Short mmCIF file of C-alpha atoms and ligand atoms in Angstrom, two decimals:
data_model
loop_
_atom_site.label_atom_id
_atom_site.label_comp_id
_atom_site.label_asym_id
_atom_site.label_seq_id
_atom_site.Cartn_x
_atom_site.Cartn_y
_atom_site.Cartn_z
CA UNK A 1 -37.38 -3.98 17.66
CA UNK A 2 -36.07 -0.70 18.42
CA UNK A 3 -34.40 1.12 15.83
CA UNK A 4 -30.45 0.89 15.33
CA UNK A 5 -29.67 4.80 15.04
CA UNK A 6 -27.61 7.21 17.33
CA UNK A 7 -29.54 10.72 17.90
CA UNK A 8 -27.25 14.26 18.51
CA UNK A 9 -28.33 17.26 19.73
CA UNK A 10 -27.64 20.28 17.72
CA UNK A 11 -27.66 22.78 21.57
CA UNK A 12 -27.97 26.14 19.34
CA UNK A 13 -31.74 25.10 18.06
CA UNK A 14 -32.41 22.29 20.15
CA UNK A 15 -33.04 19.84 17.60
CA UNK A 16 -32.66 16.24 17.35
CA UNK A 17 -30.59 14.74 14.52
CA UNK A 18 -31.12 10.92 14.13
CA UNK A 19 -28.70 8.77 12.33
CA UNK A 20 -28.91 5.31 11.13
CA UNK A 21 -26.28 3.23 12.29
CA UNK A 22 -24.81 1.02 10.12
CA UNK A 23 -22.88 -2.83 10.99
CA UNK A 24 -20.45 -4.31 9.42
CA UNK A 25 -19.81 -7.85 10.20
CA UNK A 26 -17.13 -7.15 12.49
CA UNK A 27 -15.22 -3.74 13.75
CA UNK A 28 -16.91 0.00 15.11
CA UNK A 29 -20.44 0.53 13.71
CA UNK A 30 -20.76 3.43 11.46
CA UNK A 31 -22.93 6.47 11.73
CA UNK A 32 -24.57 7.22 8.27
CA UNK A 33 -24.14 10.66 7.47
CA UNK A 34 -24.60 10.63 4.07
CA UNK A 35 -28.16 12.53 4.19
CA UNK A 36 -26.89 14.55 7.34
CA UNK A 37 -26.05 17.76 5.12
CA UNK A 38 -29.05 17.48 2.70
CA UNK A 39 -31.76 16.91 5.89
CA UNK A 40 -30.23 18.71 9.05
CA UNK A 41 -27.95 21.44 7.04
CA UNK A 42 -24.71 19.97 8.98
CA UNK A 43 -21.21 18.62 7.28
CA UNK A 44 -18.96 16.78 9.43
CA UNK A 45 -15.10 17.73 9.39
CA UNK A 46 -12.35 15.24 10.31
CA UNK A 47 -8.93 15.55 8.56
CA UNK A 48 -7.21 12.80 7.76
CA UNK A 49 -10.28 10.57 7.69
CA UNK A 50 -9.72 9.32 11.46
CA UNK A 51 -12.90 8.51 12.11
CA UNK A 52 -14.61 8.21 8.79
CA UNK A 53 -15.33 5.03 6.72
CA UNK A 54 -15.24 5.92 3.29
CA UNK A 55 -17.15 2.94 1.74
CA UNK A 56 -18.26 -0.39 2.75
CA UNK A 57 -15.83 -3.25 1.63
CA UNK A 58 -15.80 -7.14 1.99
CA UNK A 59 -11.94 -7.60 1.43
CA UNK A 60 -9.70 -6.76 4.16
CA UNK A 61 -10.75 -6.43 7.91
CA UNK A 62 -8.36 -4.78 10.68
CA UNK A 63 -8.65 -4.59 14.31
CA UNK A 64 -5.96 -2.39 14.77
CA UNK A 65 -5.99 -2.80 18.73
CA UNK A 66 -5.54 -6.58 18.47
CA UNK A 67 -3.26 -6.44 16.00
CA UNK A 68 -5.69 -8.65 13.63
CA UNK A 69 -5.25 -8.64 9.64
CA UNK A 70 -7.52 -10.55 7.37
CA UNK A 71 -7.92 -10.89 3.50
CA UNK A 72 -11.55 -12.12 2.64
CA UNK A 73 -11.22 -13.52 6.63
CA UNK A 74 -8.37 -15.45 6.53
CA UNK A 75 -5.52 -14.86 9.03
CA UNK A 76 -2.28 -12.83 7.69
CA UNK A 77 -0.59 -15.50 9.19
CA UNK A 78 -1.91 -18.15 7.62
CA UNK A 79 -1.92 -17.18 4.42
CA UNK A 80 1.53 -16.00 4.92
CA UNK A 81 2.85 -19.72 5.92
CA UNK A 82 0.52 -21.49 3.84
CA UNK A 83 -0.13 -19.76 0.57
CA UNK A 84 1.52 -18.75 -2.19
CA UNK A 85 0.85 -14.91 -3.69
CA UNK A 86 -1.04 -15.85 -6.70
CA UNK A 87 -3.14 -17.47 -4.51
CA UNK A 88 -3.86 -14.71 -2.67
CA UNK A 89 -4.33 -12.79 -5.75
CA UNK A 90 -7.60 -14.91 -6.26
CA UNK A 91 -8.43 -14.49 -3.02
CA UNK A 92 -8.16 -10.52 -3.16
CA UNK A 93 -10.20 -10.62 -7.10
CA UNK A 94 -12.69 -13.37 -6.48
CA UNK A 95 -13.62 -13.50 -2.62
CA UNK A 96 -12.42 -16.78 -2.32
CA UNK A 97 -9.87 -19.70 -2.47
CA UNK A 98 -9.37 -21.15 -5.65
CA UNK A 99 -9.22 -24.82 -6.01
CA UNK A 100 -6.33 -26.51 -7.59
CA UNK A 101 -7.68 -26.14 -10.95
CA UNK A 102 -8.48 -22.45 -10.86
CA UNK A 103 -5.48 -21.63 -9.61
CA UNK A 104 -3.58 -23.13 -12.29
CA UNK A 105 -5.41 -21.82 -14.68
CA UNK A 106 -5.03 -18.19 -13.09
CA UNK A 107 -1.52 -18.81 -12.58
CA UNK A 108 -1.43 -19.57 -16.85
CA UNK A 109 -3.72 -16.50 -17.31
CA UNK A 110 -1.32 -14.04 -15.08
CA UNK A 111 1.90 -15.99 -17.16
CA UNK A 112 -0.12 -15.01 -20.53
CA UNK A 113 0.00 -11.17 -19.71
CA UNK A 114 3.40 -10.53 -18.33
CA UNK A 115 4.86 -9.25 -21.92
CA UNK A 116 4.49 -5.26 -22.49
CA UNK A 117 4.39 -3.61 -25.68
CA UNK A 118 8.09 -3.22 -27.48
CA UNK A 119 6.48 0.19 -27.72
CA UNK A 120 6.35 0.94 -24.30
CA UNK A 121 10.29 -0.37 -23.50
CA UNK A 122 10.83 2.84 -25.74
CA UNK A 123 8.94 4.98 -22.77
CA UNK A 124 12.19 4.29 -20.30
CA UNK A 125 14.47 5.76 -22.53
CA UNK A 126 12.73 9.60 -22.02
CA UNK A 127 13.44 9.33 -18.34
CA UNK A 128 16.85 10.67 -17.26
CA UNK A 129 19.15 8.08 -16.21
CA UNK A 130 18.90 8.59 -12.57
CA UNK A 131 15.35 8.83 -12.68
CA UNK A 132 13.87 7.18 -9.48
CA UNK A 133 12.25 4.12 -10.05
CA UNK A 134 9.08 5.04 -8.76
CA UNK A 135 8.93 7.73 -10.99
CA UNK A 136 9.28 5.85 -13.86
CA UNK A 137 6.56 3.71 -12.44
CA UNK A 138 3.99 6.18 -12.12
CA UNK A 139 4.58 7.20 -15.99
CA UNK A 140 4.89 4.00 -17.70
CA UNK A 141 2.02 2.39 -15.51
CA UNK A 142 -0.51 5.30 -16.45
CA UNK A 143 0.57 5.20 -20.18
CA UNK A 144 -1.00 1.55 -20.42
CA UNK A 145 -4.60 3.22 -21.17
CA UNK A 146 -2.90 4.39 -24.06
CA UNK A 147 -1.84 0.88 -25.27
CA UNK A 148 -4.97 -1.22 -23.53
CA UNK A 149 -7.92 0.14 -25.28
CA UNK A 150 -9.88 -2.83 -25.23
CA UNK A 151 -9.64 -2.77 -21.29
CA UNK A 152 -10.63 0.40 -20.18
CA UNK A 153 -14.53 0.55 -20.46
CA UNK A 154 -15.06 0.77 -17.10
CA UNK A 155 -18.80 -0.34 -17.29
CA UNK A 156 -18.55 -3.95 -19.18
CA UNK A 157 -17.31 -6.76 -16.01
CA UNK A 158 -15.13 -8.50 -18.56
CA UNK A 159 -13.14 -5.47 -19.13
CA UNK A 160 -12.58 -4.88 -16.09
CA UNK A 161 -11.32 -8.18 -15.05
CA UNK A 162 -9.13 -8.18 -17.79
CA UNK A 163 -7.42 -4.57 -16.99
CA UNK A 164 -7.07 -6.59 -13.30
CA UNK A 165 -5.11 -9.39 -14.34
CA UNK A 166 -2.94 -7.48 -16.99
CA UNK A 167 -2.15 -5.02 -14.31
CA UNK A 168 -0.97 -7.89 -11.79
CA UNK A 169 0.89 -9.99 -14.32
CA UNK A 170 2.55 -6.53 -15.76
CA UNK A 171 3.62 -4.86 -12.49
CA UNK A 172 6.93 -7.01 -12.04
CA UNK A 173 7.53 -6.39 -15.94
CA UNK A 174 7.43 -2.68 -15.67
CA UNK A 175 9.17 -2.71 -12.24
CA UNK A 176 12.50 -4.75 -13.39
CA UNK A 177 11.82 -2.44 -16.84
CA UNK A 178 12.87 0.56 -14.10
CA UNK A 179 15.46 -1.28 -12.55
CA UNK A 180 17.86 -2.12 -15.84
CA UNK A 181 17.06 1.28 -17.22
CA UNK A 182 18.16 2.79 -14.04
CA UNK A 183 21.34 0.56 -14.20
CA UNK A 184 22.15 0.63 -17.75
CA UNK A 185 21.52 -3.16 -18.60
CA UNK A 186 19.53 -4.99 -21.16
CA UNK A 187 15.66 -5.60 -20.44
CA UNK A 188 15.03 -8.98 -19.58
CA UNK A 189 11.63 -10.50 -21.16
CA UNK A 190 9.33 -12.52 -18.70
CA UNK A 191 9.54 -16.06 -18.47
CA UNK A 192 6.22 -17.89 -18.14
CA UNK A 193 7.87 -21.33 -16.80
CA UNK A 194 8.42 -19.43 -13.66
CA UNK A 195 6.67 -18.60 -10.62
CA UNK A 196 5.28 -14.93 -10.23
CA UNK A 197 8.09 -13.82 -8.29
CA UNK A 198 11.15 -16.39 -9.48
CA UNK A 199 9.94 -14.10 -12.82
CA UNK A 200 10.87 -11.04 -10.75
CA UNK A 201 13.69 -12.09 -9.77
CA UNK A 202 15.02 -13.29 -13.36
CA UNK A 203 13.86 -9.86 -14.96
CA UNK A 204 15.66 -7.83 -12.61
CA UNK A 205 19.00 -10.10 -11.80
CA UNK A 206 19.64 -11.63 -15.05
CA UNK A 207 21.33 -10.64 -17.99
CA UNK A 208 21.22 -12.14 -21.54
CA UNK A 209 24.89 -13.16 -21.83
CA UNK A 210 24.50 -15.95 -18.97
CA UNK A 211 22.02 -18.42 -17.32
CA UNK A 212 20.53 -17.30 -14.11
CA UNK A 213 18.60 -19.52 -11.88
CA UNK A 214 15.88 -18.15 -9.28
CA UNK A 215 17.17 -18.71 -5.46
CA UNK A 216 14.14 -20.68 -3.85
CA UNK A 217 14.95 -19.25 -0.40
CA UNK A 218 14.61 -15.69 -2.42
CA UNK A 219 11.59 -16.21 -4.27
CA UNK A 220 9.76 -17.91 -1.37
CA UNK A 221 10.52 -14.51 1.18
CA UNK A 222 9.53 -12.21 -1.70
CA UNK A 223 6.31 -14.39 -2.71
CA UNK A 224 5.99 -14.15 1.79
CA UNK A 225 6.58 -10.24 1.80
CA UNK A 226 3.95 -9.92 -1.18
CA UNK A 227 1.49 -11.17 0.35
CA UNK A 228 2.00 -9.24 3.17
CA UNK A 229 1.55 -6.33 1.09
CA UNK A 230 -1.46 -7.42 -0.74
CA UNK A 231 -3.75 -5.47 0.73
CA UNK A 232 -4.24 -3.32 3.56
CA UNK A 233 -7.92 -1.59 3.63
CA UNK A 234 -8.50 2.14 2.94
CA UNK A 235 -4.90 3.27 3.45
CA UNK A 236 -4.13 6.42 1.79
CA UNK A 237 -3.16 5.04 -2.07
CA UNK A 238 -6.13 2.62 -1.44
CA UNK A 239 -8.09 5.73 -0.78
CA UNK A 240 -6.61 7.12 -3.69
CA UNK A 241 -7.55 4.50 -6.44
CA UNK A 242 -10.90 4.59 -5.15
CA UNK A 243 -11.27 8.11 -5.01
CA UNK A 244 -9.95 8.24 -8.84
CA UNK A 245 -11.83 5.52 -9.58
CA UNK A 246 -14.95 6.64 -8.79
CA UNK A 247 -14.67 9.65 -10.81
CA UNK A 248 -14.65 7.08 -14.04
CA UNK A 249 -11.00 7.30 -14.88
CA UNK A 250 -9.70 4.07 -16.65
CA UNK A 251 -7.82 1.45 -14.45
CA UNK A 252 -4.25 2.29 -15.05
CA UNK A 253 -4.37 5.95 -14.64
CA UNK A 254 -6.22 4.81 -11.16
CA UNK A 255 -3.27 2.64 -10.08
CA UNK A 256 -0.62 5.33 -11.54
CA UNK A 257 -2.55 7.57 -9.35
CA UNK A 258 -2.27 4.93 -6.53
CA UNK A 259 1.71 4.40 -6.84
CA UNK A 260 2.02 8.18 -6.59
CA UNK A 261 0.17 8.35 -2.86
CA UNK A 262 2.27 5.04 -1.91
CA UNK A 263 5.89 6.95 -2.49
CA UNK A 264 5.42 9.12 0.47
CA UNK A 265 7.25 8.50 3.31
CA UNK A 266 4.65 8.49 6.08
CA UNK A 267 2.83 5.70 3.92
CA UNK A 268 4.92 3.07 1.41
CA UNK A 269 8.26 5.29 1.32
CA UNK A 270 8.65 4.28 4.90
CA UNK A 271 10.94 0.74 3.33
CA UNK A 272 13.20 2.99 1.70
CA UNK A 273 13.39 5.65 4.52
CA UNK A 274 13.65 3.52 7.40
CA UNK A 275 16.85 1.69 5.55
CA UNK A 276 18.44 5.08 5.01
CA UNK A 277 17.64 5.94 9.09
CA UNK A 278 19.48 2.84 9.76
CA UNK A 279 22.20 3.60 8.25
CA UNK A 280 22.37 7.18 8.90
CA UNK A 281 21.93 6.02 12.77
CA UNK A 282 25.55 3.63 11.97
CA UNK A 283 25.90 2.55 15.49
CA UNK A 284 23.64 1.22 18.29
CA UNK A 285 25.29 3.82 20.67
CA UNK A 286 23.65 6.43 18.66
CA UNK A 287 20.17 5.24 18.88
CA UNK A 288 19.36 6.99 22.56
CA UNK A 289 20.18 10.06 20.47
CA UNK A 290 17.84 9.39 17.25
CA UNK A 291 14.70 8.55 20.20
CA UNK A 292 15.21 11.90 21.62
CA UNK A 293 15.08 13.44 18.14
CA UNK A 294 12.06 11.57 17.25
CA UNK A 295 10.30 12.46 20.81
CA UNK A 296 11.38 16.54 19.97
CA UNK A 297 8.30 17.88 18.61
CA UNK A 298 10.71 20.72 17.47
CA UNK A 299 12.71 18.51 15.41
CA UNK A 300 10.86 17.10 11.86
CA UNK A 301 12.28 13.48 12.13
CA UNK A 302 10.35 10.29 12.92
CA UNK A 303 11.16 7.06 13.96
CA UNK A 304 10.72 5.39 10.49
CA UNK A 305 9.02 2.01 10.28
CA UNK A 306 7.30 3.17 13.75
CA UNK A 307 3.76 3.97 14.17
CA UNK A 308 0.45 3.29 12.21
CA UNK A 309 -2.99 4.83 11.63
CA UNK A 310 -5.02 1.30 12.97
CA UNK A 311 -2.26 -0.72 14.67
CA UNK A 312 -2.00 0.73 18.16
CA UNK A 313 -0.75 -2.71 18.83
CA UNK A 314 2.51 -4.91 17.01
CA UNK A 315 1.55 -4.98 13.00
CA UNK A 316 0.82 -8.26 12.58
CA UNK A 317 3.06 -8.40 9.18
CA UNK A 318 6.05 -7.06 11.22
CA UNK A 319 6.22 -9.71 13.10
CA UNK A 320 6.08 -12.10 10.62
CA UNK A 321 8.77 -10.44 8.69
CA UNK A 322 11.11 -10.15 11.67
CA UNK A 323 11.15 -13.95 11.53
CA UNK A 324 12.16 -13.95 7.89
CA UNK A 325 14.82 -12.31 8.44
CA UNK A 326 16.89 -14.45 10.05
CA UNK A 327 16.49 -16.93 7.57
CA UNK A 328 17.33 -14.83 4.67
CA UNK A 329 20.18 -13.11 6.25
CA UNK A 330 21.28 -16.65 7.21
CA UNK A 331 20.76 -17.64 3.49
CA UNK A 332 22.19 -14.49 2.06
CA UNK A 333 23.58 -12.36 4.10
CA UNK A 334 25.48 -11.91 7.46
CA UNK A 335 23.26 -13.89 9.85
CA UNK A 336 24.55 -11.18 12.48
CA UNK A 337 23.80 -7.99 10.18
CA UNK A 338 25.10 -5.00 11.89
CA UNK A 339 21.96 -3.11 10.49
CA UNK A 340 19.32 -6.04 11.81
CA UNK A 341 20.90 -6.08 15.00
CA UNK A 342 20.34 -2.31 14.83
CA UNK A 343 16.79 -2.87 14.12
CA UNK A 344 16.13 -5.06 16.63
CA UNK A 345 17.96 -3.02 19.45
CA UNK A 346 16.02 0.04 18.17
CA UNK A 347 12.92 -1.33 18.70
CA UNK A 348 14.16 -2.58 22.16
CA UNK A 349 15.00 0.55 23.39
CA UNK A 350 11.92 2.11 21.40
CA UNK A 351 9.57 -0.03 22.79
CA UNK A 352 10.52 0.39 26.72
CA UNK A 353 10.28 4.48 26.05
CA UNK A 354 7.01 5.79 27.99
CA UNK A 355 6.55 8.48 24.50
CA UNK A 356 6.21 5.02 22.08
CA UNK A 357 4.72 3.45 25.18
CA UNK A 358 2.05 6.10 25.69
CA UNK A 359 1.01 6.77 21.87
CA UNK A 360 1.02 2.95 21.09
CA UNK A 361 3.52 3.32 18.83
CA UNK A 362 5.01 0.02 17.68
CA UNK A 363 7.16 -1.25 14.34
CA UNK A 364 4.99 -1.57 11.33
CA UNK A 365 5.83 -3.65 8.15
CA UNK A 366 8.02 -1.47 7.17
CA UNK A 367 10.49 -1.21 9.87
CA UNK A 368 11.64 -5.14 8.71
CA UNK A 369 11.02 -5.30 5.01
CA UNK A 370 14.38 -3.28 3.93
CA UNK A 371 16.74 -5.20 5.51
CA UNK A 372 15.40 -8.41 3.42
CA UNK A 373 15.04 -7.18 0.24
CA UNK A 374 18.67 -5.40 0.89
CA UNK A 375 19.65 -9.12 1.79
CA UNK A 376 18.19 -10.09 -1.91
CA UNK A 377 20.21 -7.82 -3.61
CA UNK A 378 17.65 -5.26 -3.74
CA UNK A 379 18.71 -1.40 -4.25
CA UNK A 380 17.37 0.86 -1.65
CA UNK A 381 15.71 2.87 -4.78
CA UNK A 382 13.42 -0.14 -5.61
CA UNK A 383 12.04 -1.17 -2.01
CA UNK A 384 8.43 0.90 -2.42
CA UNK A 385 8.50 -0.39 -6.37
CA UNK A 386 8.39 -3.93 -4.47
CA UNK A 387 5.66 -2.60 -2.44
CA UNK A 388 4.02 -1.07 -5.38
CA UNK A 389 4.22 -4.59 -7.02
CA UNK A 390 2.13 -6.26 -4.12
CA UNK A 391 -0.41 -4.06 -3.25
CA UNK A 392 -1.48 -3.38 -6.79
CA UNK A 393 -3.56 -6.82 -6.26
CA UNK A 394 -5.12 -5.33 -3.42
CA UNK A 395 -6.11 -1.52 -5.45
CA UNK A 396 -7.51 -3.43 -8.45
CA UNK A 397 -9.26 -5.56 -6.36
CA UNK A 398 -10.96 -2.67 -4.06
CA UNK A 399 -11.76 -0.61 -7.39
CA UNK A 400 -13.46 -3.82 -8.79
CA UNK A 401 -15.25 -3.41 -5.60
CA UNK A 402 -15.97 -0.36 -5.85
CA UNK A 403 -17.31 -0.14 -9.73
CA UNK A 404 -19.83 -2.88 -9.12
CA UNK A 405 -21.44 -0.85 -6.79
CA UNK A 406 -25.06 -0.29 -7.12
CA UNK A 407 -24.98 2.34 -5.54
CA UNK A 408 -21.41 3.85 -6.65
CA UNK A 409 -21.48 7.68 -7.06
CA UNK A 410 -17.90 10.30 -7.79
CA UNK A 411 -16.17 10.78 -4.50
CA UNK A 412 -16.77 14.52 -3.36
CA UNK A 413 -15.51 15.70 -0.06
CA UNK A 414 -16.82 18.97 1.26
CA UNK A 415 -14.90 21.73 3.23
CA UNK A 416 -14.91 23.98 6.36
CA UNK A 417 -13.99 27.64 4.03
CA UNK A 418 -12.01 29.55 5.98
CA UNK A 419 -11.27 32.57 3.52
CA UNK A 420 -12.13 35.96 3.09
CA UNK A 421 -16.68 36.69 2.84
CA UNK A 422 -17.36 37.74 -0.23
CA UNK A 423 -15.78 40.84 -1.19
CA UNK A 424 -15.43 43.61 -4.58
CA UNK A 425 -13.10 43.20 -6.72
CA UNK A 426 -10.22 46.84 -6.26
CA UNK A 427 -9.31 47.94 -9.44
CA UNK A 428 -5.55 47.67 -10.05
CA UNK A 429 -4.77 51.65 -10.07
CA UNK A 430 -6.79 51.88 -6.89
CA UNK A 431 -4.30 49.43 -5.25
N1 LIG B 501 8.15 8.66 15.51
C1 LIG B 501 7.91 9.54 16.52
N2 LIG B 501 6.69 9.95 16.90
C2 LIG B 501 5.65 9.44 16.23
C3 LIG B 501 5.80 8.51 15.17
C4 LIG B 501 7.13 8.12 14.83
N3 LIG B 501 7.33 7.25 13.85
N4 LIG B 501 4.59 8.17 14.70
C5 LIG B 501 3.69 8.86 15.40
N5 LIG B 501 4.32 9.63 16.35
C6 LIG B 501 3.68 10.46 17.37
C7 LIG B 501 3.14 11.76 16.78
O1 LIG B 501 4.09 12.79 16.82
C8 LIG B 501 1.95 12.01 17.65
O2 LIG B 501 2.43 12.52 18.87
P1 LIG B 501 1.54 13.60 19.71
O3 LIG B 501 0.29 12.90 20.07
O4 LIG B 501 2.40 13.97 20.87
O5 LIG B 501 1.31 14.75 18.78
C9 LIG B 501 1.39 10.62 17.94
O6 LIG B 501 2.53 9.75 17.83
C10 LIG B 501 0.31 10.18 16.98
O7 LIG B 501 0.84 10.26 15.65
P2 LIG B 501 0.07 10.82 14.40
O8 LIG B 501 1.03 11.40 13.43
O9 LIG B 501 -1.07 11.69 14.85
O10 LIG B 501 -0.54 9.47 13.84
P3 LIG B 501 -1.07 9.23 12.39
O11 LIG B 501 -2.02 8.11 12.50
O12 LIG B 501 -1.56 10.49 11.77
O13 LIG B 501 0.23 8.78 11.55
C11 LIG B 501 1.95 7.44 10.62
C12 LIG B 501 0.58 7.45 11.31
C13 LIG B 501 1.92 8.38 9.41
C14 LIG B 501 2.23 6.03 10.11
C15 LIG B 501 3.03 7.88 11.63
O14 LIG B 501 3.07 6.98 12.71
C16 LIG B 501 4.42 8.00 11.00
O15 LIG B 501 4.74 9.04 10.41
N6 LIG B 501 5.26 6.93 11.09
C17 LIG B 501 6.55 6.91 10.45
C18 LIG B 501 6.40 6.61 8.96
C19 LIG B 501 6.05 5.17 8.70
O16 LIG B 501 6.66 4.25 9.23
N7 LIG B 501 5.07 4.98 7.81
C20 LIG B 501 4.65 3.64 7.36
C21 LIG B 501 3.26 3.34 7.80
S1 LIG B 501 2.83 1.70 7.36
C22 LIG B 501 2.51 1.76 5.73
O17 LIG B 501 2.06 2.72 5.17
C23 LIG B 501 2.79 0.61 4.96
#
């Protein structure tokens, strides 16, 4: 059988460079270029990692043309309608479904670990009041190494599966932690007789002085928008946690380092900025405006919630959370919501213009997701905190991945130096 490689021809010398080729089960093969620099003398240079897979991974599978999203193979969709987060938590740390027993016992297990040290309440209190909440994240979610010992050794399995689940049950802890700092109120301390995200909702939305009882509508769209967020392959704080990860850091500082890429605005800032476009935007009379701005390569601003690195087709997710919003903002809100029937004429008139029409440009989970959690009572401030929540599942999982790795080596990208040759060093009086 003839030999899967690819050969190039370097035209200076003539010579023929053969690569392996390498298959995954589905998607583009892969050129191996991993001995191309130590056997032919070349690197290869693509910013932004457009055409470069980073690592090979059995989690999450895209096809970005058709729109396709799959955790461990399964079908966004399905798992969206039929599934519950936890769930797909399991899915996402052990490669498969868990049976009815195994996922109680993981829901238990999850329950067990969603305390934090009294200790690390006290961390809040040295952020300034109007601290953003994803700042506070990033600190109190890298201090757990300091409080965690027993789950940082990288090397031992068990450790590592523990630092997993403590960092999944924690996450909504330390996120309504933010919140009441950020508003002045009382911490609320988990309850275990709830659901993952009824929890949520009672740490952030309760207060001590009276009962509170978890909205099913609400806790069944955030549990829905979670695991739409679970995962989404090497995305840039994906890329991130690996590429601390693999330098032997301990768990938490990798997913600290992970919420930090997430907060950017081209990436999971998008919830918070697209909300503020909306509303900035007021009217649907001043959208033609706003889609010549975003066409003006002159003029910084984007269409928020519009575009994506794969998807060069509808995002699969966006689709499914334009359906939930009718039914929360029918539930909760204004079932005509000036700013979703913003949204949606936006990405009318976006969608018939030949510049999003040409670049494949379509709405991506991001464009949808404010206007829910805004329905939910969410502050603006919190939206990538929610997003932080839910794809921490999906990091842990791909630096579990990763660590197991025979073959699993620091990640080291190389560089095209474009600075001065060497040169002699001018004393300073002869400057
Ligand atoms: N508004 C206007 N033009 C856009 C937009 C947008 N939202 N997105 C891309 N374009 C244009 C670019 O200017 C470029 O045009 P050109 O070919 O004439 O130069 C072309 O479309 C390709 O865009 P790139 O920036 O090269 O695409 P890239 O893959 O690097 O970026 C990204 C993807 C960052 C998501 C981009 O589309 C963007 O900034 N979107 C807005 C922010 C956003 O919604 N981010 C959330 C992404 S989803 C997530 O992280 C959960």
């Amino acid at each position: 059988m003839a030999r899967d490689t690819v050969t190039i021809i370097d035209n200076a010398t003539g010579r023929r460079i053969e690569l392996e080729v390498r298959r995954g089960t589905m998607g583009p093969p892969a050129m191996d270029i991993s001995r191309l620099y130590r056997d032919f003398g070349f690197l290869t240079y693509d910013p932004g990692f457009q055409s470069t897979a980073s690592c090979s991974s059995a989690i999450t599978y895209i096809d970005g043309d058709k729109g396709i999203l799959l955790y461990r193979g399964y079908p966004i969709e399905q798992l969206a309608e039929q599934s519950t987060f936890l769930e797909v938590a399991y899915l996402m740390l052990y490669g498969r479904l868990p049976n009815a027993e195994e996922l109680d016992r993981f829901s238990r297990t999850i329950a067990k670990h969603t305390m934090i040290k009294e200790s690390l309440k006290s961390f809040y209190q040295g952020f300034y009041h109007d601290a953003h909440p994803m700042a506070s994240m990033v600190g109190v979610v890298g201090s757990l190494s300091a409080f965690y010992h027993d789950s940082t050794d990288i090397h031992d399995p068990a450790s590592r599966e523990l630092a997993a689940l403590r960092l999944v049950a924690k996450m909504p802890t330390i996120a309504a932690g933010c919140y009441k700092y950020s508003i002045g109120e009382p911490f609320m301390y988990p309850r275990n007789d709830l659901s993952y995200c009824g929890n949520l909702l009672h740490m952030m939305f309760s207060v001590p002085t009276e009962d509170y009882v978890v909205d099913p509508v609400a806790e069944k769209a955030l549990d829905m928008i979670f695991i739409l967020h679970a995962d989404h392959e090497q995305n840039a704080s994906t890329a991130t946690v690996r590429l601390a990860g693999s330098s032997g850091a301990n768990p938490f500082a990798c997913i600290s380092s992970g919420i930090t890429a997430l907060w950017g605005p081209a990436h999971g800032g998008a919830n918070e900025a697209v909300l503020k476009m909306l509303e900035e935007i007021g009217d649907a009379s001043n959208i033609p405006k706003y889609i010549a701005r975003a066409k003006d390569k002159n003029d910084p601003f984007r269409l928020m919630g519009f575009g994506h690195r794969v998807y060069k087709n509808y995002d699969p997710r966006a689709k499914i959370i334009r359906r939930m919003c009718h039914q929360v903002l029918e539930k909760f809100g204004d079932a005509n919501d000036p700013l979703f029937e913003l949204a949606m004429r936006l990405e009318e008139i976006a969608l018939q213009d030949e510049y999003f029409i040409e670049r494949k440009l379509y709405p991506n989970v991001d464009f949808y997701s404010g206007i829910i959690y805004k329905a939910l009572g969410i502050p603006v401030n919190m939206f990538t905190v929610m997003f932080a929540i839910a794809r921490t599942v999906g990091w842990v999982a791909q630096w579990m991945e990763m660590i197991a790795e025979p073959d699993q080596r620091i990640g080291r990208p190389r560089q095209i130096y474009t600075g001065h040759a060497q040169r002699d060093y001018v004393p300073l009086d002869q400057r």
